[in-house]
Coordinates of C-alpha atoms in Angstrom, one line a residue:
M29 CA -21.1 -22.3 -15.0
D30 CA -19.1 -20.4 -12.4
I31 CA -18.0 -16.9 -13.6
K32 CA -15.6 -15.0 -11.4
V33 CA -15.1 -11.3 -12.1
G34 CA -12.4 -9.1 -10.7
A35 CA -10.2 -9.7 -7.7
P36 CA -11.1 -10.4 -4.1
F37 CA -11.0 -7.8 -1.3
V38 CA -7.5 -6.8 0.0
Y39 CA -6.9 -8.2 3.5
N40 CA -4.1 -6.4 5.4
D41 CA -2.7 -8.6 8.2
P42 CA -2.8 -6.6 11.4
T43 CA 0.3 -8.3 12.9
V44 CA 2.3 -7.4 9.8
A45 CA 1.0 -3.8 9.8
T46 CA 2.0 -3.4 13.4
E47 CA 5.5 -4.8 12.7
L48 CA 6.0 -2.6 9.7
Y49 CA 4.7 0.7 11.1
P50 CA 7.9 1.7 12.9
I51 CA 10.0 1.0 9.8
L52 CA 7.7 3.1 7.7
A53 CA 7.5 5.9 10.3
E54 CA 11.3 6.1 10.4
M55 CA 11.4 6.5 6.6
V56 CA 8.6 9.0 6.0
G57 CA 7.7 10.4 9.4
E58 CA 4.7 9.3 11.5
E59 CA 2.8 12.4 10.5
N60 CA 2.9 11.2 6.9
L61 CA 1.3 7.7 7.7
E62 CA -2.3 6.8 8.0
M63 CA -2.9 3.4 9.5
R64 CA -6.5 2.5 9.2
D65 CA -8.4 0.5 11.8
N66 CA -10.0 -1.8 9.2
T67 CA -8.0 -4.7 7.8
V68 CA -10.2 -5.2 4.7
S69 CA -10.1 -2.8 1.8
Y70 CA -13.5 -2.3 0.1
G71 CA -11.7 -2.4 -3.2
G72 CA -10.5 -5.4 -5.1
D73 CA -7.0 -5.7 -6.3
Y74 CA -5.0 -8.5 -7.8
F75 CA -2.4 -8.1 -5.0
S76 CA -5.1 -9.6 -2.8
L77 CA -4.2 -12.9 -4.5
V78 CA -0.7 -12.7 -3.0
L79 CA -2.1 -11.6 0.4
N80 CA -4.4 -14.7 0.4
E81 CA -1.2 -16.8 0.3
V82 CA 1.3 -14.8 2.4
P83 CA 0.5 -12.4 5.3
G84 CA 1.3 -8.8 4.3
I85 CA -0.2 -5.4 3.7
M86 CA -0.9 -3.2 0.8
I87 CA 0.8 0.2 1.1
R88 CA -0.7 3.1 -0.7
L89 CA 1.9 5.7 -1.8
G90 CA 0.5 9.3 -2.1
A91 CA 1.4 10.8 -5.4
G92 CA -0.2 14.2 -5.4
S93 CA -3.2 15.9 -4.1
P94 CA -6.0 18.0 -5.7
E95 CA -4.4 21.1 -4.1
E96 CA -1.2 20.3 -6.0
G97 CA -3.1 20.0 -9.3
Y98 CA -3.6 16.2 -9.3
R99 CA -7.4 16.2 -9.5
F100 CA -8.3 12.7 -10.7
T101 CA -8.3 9.4 -8.9
L102 CA -6.4 6.2 -9.8
H103 CA -8.8 4.7 -12.4
H104 CA -9.8 8.0 -14.1
P105 CA -8.6 8.3 -17.7
D106 CA -7.1 11.7 -17.0
V107 CA -5.2 10.7 -13.9
R108 CA -1.7 12.2 -13.5
F109 CA 0.8 11.5 -10.7
N110 CA 3.6 13.4 -9.1
E111 CA 6.4 11.0 -10.4
E112 CA 8.9 12.5 -8.0
V113 CA 7.6 10.1 -5.3
L114 CA 8.5 7.0 -7.3
P115 CA 12.1 6.7 -5.9
L116 CA 10.6 6.9 -2.4
G117 CA 8.2 4.1 -3.2
V118 CA 11.0 1.9 -4.4
A119 CA 13.0 2.8 -1.3
I120 CA 10.1 2.0 1.0
N121 CA 9.5 -1.4 -0.6
C122 CA 13.3 -2.3 -0.5
N123 CA 13.7 -1.1 3.1
V124 CA 10.6 -2.8 4.4
A125 CA 11.6 -6.1 2.8
Y126 CA 15.2 -5.8 4.1
E127 CA 14.1 -4.9 7.7
W128 CA 11.4 -7.6 7.8
L129 CA 13.8 -10.3 6.6
R130 CA 16.5 -9.0 9.0
Q131 CA 14.1 -9.3 11.9
H132 CA 12.7 -12.7 11.0
A133 CA 15.6 -14.6 9.6

């Protein structure tokens, strides 16, 4: 019997990350970006199944800090988010997709 639990690690393609960085920096400002040196997240996520088939990256959108009263992390039962960032998240996803397709079509 082979039991698989959870999702694999997230692999962020360094070429895609380098290509998307200027697009993201233009949208949110370079001072608001953190590009990590490692390409593998130590957490599993089902989006990793997509990234196993198509090169890409997972973008984490900040939605409140402890200083702003958002004390709990993503999987905590009392987690709360600053929902005002949701339109920005949608705009980032749309603009990144548009610009990447425009540059690679």
